[in-house]
Coordinates of C-alpha atoms (C1' of nucleotides) and ligand atoms in Angstrom, one line a residue:
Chain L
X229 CA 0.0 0.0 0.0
X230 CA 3.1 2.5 0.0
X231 CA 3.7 4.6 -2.5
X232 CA 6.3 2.9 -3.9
X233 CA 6.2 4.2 -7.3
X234 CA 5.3 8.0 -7.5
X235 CA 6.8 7.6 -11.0
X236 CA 4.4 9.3 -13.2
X237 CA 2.8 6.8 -15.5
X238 CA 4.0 7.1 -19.8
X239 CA 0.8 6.1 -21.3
X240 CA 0.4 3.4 -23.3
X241 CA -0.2 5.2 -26.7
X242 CA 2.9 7.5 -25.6
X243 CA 5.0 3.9 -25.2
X244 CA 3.7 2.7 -28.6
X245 CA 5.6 5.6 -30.2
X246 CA 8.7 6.2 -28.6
X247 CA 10.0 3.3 -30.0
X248 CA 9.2 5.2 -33.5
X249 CA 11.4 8.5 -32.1
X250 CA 14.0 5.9 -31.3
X251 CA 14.3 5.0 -34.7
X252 CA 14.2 8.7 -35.8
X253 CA 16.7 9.8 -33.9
X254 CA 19.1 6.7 -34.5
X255 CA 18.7 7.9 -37.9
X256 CA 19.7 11.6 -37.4
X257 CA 22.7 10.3 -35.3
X258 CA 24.0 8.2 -37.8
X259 CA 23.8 11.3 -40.2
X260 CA 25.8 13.7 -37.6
X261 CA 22.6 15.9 -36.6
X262 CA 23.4 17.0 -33.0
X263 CA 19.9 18.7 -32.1
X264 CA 16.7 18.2 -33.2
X265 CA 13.4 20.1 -32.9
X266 CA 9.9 18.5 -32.1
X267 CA 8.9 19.9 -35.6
X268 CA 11.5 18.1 -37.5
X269 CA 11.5 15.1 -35.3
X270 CA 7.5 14.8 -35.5
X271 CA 8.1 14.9 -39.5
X272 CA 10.2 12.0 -39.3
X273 CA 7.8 10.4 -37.3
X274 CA 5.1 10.7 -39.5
X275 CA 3.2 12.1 -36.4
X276 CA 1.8 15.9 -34.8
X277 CA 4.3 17.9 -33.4
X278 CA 2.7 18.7 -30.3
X279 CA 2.2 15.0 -29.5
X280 CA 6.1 14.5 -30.2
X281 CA 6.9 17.6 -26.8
X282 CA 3.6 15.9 -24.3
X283 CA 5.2 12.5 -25.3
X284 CA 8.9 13.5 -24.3
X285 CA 8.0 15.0 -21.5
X286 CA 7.0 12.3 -19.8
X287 CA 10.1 11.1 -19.7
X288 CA 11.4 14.8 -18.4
X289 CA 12.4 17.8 -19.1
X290 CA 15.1 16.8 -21.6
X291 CA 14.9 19.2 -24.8
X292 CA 16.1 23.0 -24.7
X293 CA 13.2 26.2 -25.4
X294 CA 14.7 27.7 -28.4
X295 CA 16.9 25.1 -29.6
X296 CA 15.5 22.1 -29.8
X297 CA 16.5 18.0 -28.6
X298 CA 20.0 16.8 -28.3
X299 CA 19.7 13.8 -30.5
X300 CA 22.2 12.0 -28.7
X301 CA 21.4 12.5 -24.9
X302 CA 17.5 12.3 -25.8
X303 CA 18.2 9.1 -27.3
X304 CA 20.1 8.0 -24.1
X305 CA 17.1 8.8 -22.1
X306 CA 14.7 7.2 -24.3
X307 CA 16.9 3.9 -24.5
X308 CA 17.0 3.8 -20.6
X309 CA 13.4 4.1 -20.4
X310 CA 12.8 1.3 -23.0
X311 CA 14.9 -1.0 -21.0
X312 CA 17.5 -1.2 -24.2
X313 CA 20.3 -1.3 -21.2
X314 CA 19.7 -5.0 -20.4
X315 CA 19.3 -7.0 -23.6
X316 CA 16.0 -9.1 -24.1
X317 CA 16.0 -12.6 -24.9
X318 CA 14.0 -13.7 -28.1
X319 CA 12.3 -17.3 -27.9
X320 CA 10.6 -18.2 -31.1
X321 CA 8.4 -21.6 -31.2
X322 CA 7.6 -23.2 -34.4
X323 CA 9.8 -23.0 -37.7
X324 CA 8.0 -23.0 -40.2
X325 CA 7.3 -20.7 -43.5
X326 CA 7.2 -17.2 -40.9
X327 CA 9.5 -18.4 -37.9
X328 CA 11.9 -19.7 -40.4
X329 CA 12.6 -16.1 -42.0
X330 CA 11.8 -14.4 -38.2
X331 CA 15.1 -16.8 -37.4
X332 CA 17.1 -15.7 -40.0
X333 CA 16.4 -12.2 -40.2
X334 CA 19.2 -10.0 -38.1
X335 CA 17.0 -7.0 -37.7
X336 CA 16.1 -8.2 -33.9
X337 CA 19.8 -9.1 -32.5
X338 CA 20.4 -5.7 -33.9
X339 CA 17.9 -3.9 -32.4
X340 CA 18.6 -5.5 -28.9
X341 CA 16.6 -8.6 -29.0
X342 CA 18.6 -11.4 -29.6
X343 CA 17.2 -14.6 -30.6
X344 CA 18.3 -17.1 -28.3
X345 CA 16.6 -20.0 -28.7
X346 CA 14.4 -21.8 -31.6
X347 CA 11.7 -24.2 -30.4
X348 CA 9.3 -26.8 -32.7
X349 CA 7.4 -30.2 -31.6
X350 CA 8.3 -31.6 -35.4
X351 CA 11.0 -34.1 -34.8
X352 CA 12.0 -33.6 -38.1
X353 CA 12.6 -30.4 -37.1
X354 CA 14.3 -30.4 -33.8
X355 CA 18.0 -30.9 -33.9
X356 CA 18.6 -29.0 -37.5
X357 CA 20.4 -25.9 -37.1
X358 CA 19.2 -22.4 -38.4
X359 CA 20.9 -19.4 -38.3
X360 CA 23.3 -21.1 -36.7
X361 CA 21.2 -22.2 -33.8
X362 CA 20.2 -25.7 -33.0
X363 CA 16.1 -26.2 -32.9
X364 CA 15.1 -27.6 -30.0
X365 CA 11.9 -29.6 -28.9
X366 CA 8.7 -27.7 -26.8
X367 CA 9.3 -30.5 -24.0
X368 CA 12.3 -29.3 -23.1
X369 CA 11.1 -25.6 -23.0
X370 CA 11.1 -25.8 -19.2
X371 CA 15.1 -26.1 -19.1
X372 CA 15.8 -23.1 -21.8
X373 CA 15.2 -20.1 -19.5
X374 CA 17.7 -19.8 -16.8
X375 CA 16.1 -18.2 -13.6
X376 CA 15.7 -14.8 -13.6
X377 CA 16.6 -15.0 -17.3
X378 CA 13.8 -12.1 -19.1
X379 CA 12.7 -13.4 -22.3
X380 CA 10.0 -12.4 -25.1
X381 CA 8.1 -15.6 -26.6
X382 CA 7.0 -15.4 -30.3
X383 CA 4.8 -17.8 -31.3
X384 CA 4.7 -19.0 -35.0
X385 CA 2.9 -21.7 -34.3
X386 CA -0.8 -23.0 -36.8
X387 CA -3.1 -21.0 -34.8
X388 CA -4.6 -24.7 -33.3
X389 CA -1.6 -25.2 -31.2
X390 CA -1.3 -21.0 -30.3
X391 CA -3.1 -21.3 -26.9
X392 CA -1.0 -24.6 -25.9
X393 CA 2.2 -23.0 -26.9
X394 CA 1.2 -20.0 -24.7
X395 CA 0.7 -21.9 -21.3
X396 CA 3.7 -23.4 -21.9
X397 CA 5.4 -20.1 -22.2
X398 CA 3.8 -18.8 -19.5
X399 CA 4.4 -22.0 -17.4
X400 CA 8.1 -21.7 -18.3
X401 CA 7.9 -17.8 -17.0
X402 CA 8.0 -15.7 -19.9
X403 CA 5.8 -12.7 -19.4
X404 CA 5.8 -10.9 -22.5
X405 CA 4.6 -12.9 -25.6
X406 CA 4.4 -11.7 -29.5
X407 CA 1.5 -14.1 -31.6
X408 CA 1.2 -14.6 -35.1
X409 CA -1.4 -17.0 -35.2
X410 CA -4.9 -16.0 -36.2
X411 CA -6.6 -16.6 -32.7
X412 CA -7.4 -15.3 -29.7
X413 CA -5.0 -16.1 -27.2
X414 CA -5.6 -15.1 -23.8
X415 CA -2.9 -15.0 -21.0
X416 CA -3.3 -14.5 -17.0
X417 CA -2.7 -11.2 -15.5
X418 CA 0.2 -9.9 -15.3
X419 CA 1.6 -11.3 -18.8
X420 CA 1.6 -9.1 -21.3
X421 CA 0.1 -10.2 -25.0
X422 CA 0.1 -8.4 -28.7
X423 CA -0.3 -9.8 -31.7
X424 CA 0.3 -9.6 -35.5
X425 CA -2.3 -10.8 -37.6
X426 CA -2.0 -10.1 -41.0
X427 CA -4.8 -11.3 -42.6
X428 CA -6.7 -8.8 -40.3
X429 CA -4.6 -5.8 -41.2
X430 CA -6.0 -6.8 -44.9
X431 CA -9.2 -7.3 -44.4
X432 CA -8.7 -3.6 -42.3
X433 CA -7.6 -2.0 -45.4
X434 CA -10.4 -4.3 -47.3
X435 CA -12.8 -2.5 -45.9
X436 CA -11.5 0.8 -46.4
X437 CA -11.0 0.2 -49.7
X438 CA -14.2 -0.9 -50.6
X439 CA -15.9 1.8 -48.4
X440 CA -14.2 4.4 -50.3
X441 CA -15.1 2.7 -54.0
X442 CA -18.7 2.9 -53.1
X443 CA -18.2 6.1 -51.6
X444 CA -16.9 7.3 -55.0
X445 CA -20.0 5.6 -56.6
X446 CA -22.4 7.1 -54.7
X447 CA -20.8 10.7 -55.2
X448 CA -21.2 9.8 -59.3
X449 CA -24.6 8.8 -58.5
X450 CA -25.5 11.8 -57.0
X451 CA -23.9 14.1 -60.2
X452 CA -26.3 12.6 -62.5
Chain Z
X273 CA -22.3 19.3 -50.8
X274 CA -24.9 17.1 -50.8
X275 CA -25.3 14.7 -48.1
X276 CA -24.5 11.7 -50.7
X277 CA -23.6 9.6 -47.8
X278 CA -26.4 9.4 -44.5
X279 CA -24.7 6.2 -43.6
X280 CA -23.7 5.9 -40.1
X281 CA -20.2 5.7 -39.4
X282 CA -18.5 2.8 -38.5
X283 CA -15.7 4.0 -35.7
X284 CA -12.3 2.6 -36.4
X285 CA -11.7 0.9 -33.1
X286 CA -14.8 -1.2 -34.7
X287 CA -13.6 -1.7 -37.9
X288 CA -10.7 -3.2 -36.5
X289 CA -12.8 -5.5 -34.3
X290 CA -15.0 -6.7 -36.9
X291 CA -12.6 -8.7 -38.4
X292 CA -12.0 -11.1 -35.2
X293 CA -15.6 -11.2 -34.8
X294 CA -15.9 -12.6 -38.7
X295 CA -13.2 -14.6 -37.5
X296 CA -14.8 -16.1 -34.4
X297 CA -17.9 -16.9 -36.3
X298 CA -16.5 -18.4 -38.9
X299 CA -14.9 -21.0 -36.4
X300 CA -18.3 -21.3 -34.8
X301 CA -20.2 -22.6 -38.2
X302 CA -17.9 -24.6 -39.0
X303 CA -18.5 -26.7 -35.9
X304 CA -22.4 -26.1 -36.3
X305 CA -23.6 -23.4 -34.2
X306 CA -26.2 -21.6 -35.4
X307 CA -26.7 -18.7 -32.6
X308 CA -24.6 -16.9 -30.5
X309 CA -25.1 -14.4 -27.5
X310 CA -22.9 -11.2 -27.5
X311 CA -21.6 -12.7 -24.5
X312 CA -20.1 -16.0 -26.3
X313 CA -18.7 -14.0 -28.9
X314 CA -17.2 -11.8 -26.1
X315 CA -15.2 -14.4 -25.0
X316 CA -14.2 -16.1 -28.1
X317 CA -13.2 -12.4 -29.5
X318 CA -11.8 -12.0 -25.9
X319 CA -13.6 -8.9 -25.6
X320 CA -16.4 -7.2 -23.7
X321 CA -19.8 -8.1 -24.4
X322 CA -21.1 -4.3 -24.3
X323 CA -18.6 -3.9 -26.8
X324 CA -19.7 -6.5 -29.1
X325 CA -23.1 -5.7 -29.2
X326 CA -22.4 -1.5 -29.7
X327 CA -20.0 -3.1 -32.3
X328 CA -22.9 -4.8 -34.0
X329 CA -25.5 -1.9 -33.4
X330 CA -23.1 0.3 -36.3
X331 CA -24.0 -2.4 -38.7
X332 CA -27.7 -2.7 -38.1
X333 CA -30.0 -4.6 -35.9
X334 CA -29.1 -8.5 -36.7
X335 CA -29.6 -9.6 -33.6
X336 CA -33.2 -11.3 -32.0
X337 CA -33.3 -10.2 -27.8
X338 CA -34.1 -13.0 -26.1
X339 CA -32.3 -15.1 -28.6
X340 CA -28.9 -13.6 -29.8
X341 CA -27.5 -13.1 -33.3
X342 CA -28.0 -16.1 -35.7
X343 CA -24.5 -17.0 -37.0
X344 CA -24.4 -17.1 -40.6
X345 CA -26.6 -14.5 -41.3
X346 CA -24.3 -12.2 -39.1
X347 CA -21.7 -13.6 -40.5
X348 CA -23.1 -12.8 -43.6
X349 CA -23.7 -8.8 -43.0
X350 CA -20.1 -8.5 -41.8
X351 CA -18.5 -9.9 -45.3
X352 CA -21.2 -7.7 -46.6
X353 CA -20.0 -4.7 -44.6
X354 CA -15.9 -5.4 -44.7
X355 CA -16.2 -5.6 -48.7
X356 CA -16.0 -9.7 -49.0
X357 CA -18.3 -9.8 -51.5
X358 CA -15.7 -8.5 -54.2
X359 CA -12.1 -10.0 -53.2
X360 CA -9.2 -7.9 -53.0
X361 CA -6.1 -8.9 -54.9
X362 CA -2.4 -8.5 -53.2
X363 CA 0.6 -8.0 -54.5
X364 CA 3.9 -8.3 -52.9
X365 CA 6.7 -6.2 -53.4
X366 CA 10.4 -7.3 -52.1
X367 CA 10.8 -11.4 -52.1
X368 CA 13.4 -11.9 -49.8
X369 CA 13.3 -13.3 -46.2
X370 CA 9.7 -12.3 -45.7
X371 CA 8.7 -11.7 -48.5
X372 CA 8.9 -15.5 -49.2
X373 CA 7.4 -16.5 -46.7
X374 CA 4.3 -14.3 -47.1
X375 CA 4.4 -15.8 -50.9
X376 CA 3.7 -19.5 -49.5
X377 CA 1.4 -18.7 -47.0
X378 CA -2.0 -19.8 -48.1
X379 CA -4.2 -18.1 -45.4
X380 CA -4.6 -14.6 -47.3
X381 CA -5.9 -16.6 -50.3
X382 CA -8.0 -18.6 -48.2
X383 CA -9.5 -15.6 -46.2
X384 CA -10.3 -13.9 -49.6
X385 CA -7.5 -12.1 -50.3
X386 CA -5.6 -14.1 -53.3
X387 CA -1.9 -13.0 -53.9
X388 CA -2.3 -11.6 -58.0
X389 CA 1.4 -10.5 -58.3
X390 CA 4.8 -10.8 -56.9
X391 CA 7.3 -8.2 -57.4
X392 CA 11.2 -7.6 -57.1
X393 CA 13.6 -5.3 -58.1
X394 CA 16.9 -8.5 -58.0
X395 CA 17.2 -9.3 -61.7
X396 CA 18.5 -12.7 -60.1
X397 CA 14.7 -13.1 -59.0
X398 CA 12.6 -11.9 -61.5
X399 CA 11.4 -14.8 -63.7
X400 CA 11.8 -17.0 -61.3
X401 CA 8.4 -18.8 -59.9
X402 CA 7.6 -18.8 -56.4
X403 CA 4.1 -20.8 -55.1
X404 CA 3.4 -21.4 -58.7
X405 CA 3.5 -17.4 -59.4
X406 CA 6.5 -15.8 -61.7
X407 CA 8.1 -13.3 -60.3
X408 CA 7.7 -9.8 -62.4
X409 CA 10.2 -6.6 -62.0
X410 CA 9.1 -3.7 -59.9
X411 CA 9.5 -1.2 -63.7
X412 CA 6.6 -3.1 -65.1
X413 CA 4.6 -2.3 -62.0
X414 CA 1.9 0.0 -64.3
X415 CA 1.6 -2.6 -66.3
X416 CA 0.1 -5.3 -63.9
X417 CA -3.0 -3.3 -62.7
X418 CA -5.9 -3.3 -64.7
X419 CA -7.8 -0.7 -64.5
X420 CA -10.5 0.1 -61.8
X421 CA -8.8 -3.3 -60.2
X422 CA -8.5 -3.0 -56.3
X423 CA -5.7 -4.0 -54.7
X424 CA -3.3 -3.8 -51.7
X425 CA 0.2 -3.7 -52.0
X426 CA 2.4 -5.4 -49.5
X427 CA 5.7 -3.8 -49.1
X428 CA 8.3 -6.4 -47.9
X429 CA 12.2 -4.6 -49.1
X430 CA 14.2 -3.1 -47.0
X431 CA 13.6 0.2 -45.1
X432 CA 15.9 2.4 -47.8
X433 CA 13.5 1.1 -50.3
X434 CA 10.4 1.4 -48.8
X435 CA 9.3 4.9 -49.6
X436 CA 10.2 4.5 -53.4
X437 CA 8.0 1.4 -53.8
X438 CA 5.5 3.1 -51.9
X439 CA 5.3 5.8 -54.3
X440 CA 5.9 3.6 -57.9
X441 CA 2.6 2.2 -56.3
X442 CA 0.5 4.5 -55.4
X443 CA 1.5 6.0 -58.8
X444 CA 0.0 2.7 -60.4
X445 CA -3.1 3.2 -58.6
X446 CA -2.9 1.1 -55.3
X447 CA -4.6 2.8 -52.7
X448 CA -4.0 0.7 -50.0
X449 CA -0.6 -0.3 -48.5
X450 CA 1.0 -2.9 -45.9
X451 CA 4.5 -1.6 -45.2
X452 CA 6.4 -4.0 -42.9
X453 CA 9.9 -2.5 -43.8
X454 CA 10.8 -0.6 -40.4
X455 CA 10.6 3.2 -41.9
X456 CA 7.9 5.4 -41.8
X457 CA 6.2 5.8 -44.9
X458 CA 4.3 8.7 -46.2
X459 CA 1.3 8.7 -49.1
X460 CA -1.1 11.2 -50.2
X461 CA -4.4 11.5 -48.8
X462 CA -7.0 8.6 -49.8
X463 CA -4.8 6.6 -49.6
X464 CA -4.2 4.0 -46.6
X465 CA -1.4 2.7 -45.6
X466 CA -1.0 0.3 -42.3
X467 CA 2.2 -0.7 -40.8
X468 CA 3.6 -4.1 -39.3
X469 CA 6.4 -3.7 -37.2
X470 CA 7.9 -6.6 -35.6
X471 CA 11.0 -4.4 -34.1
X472 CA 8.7 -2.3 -32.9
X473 CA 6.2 -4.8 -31.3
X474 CA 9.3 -6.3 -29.5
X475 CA 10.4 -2.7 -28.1
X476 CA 6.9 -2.1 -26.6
X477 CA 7.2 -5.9 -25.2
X478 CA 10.4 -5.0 -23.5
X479 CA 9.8 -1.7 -22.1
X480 CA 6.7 -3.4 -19.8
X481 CA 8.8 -6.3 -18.9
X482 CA 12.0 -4.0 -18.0
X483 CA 9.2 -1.6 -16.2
X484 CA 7.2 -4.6 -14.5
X485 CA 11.1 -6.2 -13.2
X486 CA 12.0 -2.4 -11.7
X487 CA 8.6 -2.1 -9.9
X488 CA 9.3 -5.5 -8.6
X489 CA 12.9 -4.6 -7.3
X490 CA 11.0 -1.3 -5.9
X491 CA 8.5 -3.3 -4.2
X492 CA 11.0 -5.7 -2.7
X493 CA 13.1 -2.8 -1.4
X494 CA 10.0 -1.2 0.2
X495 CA 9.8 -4.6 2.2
X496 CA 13.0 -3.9 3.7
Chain Y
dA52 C1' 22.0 44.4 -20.7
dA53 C1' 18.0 44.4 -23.4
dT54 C1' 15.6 42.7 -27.1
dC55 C1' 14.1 39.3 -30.5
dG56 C1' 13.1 35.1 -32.7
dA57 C1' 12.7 30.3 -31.8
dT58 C1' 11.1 26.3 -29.4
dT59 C1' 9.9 23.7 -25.4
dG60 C1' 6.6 22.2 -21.8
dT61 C1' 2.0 22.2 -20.3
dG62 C1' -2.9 23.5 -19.2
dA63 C1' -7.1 23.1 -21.2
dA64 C1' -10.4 22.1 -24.7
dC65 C1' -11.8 18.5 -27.6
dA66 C1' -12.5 13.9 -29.5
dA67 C1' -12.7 9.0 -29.3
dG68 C1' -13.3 4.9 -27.0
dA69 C1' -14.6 1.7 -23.2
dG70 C1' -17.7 -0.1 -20.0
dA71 C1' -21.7 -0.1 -17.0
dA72 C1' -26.4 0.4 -16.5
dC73 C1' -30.7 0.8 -18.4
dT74 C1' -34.6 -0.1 -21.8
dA75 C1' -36.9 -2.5 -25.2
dG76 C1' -38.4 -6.6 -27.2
dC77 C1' -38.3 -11.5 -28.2
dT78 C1' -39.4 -16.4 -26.8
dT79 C1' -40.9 -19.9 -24.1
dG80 C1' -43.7 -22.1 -20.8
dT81 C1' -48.0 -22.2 -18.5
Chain H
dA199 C1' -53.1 -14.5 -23.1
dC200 C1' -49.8 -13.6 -19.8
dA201 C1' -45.8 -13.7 -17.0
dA202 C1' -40.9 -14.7 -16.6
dG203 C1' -36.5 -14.8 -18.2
dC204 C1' -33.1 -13.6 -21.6
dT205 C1' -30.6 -10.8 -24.5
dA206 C1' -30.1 -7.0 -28.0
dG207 C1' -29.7 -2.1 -28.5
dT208 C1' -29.0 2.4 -26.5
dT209 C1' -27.7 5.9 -23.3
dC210 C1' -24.6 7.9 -20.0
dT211 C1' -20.4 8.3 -17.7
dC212 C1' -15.6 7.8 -17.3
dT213 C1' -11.1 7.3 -19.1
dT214 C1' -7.7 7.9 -22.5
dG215 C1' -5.7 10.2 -26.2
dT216 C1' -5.2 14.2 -29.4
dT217 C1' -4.6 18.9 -30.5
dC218 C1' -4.4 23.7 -29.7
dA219 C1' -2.7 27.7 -27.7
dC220 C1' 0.3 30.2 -24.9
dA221 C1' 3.5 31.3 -21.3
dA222 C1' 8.2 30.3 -20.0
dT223 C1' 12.7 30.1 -21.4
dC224 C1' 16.8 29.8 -24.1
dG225 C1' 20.5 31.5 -27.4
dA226 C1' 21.9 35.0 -30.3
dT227 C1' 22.4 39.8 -31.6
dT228 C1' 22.8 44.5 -31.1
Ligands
NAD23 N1 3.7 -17.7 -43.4 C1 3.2 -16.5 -43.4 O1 3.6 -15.7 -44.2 C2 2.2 -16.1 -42.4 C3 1.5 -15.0 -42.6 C4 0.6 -14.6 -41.6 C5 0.3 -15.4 -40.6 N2 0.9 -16.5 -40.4 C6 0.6 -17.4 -39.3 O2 1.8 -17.7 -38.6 C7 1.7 -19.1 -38.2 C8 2.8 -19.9 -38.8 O3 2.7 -19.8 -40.2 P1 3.6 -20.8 -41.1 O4 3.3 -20.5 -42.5 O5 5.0 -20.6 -40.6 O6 3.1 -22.2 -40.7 P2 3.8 -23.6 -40.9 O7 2.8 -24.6 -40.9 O8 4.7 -23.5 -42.1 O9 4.7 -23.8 -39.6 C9 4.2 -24.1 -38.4 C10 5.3 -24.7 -37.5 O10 4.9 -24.8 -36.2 C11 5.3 -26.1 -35.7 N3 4.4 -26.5 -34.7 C12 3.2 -27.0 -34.8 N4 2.6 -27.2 -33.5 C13 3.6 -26.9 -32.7 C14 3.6 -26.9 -31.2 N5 2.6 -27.3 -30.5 N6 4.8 -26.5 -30.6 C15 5.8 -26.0 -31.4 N7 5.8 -26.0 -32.7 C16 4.7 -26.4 -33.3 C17 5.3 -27.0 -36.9 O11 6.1 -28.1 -36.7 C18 5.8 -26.1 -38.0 O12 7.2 -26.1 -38.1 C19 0.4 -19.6 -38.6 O13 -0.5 -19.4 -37.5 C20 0.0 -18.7 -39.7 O14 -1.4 -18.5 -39.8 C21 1.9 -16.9 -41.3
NAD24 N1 12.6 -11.3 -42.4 C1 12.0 -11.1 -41.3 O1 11.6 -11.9 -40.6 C2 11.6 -9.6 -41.0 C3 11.1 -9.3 -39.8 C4 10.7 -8.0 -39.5 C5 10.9 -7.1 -40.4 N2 11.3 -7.4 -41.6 C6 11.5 -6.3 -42.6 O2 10.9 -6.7 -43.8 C7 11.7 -6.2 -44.9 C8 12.1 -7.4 -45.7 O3 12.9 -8.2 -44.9 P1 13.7 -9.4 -45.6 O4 14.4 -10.1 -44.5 O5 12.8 -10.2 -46.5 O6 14.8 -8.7 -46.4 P2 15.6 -9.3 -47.7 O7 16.8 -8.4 -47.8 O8 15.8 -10.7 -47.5 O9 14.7 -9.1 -48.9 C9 14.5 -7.8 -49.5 C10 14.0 -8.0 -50.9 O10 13.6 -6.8 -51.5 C11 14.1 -6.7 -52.8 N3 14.2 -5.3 -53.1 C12 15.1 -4.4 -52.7 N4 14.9 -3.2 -53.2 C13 13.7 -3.3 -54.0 C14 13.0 -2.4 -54.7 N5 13.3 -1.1 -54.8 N6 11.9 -2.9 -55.4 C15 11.5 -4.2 -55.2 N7 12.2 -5.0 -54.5 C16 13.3 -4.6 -53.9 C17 15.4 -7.4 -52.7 O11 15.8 -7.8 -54.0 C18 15.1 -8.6 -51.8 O12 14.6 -9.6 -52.6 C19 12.8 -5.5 -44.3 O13 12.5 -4.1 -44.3 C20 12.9 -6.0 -42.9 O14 13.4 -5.0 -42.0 C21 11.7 -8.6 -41.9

DNA sequence: AATCGATTGTGAACAAGAGAACTAGCTTGT
DNA sequence: ACAAGCTAGTTCTCTTGTTCACAATCGATT
């Protein structure tokens, strides 16, 4: 009941982004910009530049009135407040078509999340090395993750085995899991869940796309 | 100026919903239910049931009180409403890794959305066939759309690239774009774009665990 | 030192979304 | 025909997120 954290709280929408400014900014580093406004930066960002100040400053008071950002010490602050200090583990369970090119892409190690272990239940499977990393069997998922150890679970799985996979996960301790299977997998409190479908982000454009078409034909309609 | 269009609405947080609902329901016919409360859809959407049924409500009144919403006729008005009827061809742009892998997956055919054209710029992979589908050069882009054809375009090259393709197809008349390269990508009004991130997803992941293991450490400390 | 232009940080208005509570209406059993 | 029990549809309130507008503050310039 103590006040133990009288941290103010980033909101989620405001985590969901920074991520986006880290990118940004990694970007104007790389290209020897020193100092950045919240103008320029929200250009890059592809978002408002009011949102891109109220979103830093929850993290402090860390830009300059007049000037602008440092790019290099906001970066600093934003990787310390992402956690990008301690290095996440990546678990990814079932290799086929997707986890197959999620393992061999280098985009994650890069970014801080190396992939440390590859998981399948195909004994075909298990034992054959990818990316230079030996697959091993969802059995003997209990004995991957050292104690303590904080990992991210991605699940590549057919969507019939997503929900088994999960519990496992979750009975193995991972608290943070990524889904690509088309279903509804639910978790217990205190594990956090998102998901990439992308048959769903199609059938989300889908409708837009057909929305606007009769949109357009209702407009000719209407000129006759 | 005239009021061509009296329809109501449709909120995006819904339009993003409908899909798992159409989802959901499809599962449920296939293993012979014929009605379903908002409540049972709730939890297989693993949503609220007040929110499945204002969902609903923006489509029309398809449900019977007392009774619940009969499945396939639901089912029915939502591929009515998210533009089933007329399926939505996809083309991919970039065949590496991912790009692949999103070539061989049969589950955007299968929920409507049949892949009409795969595109690269490697001269090493143009003509080549992948999934039964030859592979055609990103300068004869104009040439594959027919006109008054609807379809998304899936970009799937890396980041650098991104924005060009982006532009060589909105210039041939796509008007709705999946960008997974990690880059913001900007495109002219009316026409939507929607972004997978996978770094992204990861970062969010590991900010919540990194915040959830500090607030543990604080809590501990407290206990002192 | 004073002024000026620029840019941050934030209070407040505004918009969108979520969820609870209520109302209306159907079906079934008597 | 009527009552009882469900469940859809709607209204209202609360929360979250977005955007605007402006005062505070900085560096530069005279
Ligand atoms: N391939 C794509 O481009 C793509 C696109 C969108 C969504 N998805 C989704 O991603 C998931 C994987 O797709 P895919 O094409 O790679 O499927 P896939 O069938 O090629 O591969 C599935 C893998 O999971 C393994 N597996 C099955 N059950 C398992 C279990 N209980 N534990 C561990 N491993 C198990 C299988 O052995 C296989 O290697 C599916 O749910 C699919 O709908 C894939
Ligand atoms: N592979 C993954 O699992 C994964 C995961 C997350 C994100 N991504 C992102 O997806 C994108 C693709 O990843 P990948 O691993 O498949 O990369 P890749 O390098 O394996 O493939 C890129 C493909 O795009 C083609 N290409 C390059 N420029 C092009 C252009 N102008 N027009 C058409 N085609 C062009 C290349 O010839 C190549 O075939 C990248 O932006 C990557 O960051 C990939």
């Amino acid at each position: 009941m103590a006040p133990v954290s009288p941290r103010r709280r980033i909101p989620e929408a405001t985590v969901a982004r920074l991520p986006v400014y880290h990118r940004s900014l990694t970007e104007l580093k790389e290209s020897g910009v020193t100092t950045v406004s919240s103008e320029q930066l929200a250009d890059l960002a592809g978002v408002n530049a009011a949102k891109v100040r109220k979103d830093l400053s929850y993290l402090g008071s860390y830009g300059t009135r007049g000037v602008g950002y440092e790019v290099e010490y906001l970066l600093f602050q934003i990787d310390r407040e992402l956690g990008f200090a301690n290095d996440l583990g990546v678990v990814i369970v079932g290799l086929g078509n997707l986890g197959q090119a999620l393992a061999n892409y280098d985009g994650f190690g890069d970014r801080g999340f190396p992939v440390t272990a590859l998981v399948d239940a195909d004994p075909a499977k298990v034992g054959s090395t990818l990316h230079g990393m030996q697959v091993q069997h969802i059995d003997d998922i209990e004995s991957i993750f050292a104690d303590g150890d904080l990992t991210i679970g991605i699940i590549a799985t057919p969507a019939a085995a997503a929900q088994g996979v999960a519990d496992r996960l979750v009975a193995a301790g991972v608290r943070s899991i990524l889904n690509f299977a088309p279903t509804v997998v639910t978790v217990p409190d205190g594990v956090h869940l998102r998901k990439v479908d992308l048959a769903l982000e199609l059938q989300i454009l889908g409708f837009y796309e057909q929305r606007d078409a009769t949109e357009a034909v209702n407009a000719a309609d209407s000129d006759s």
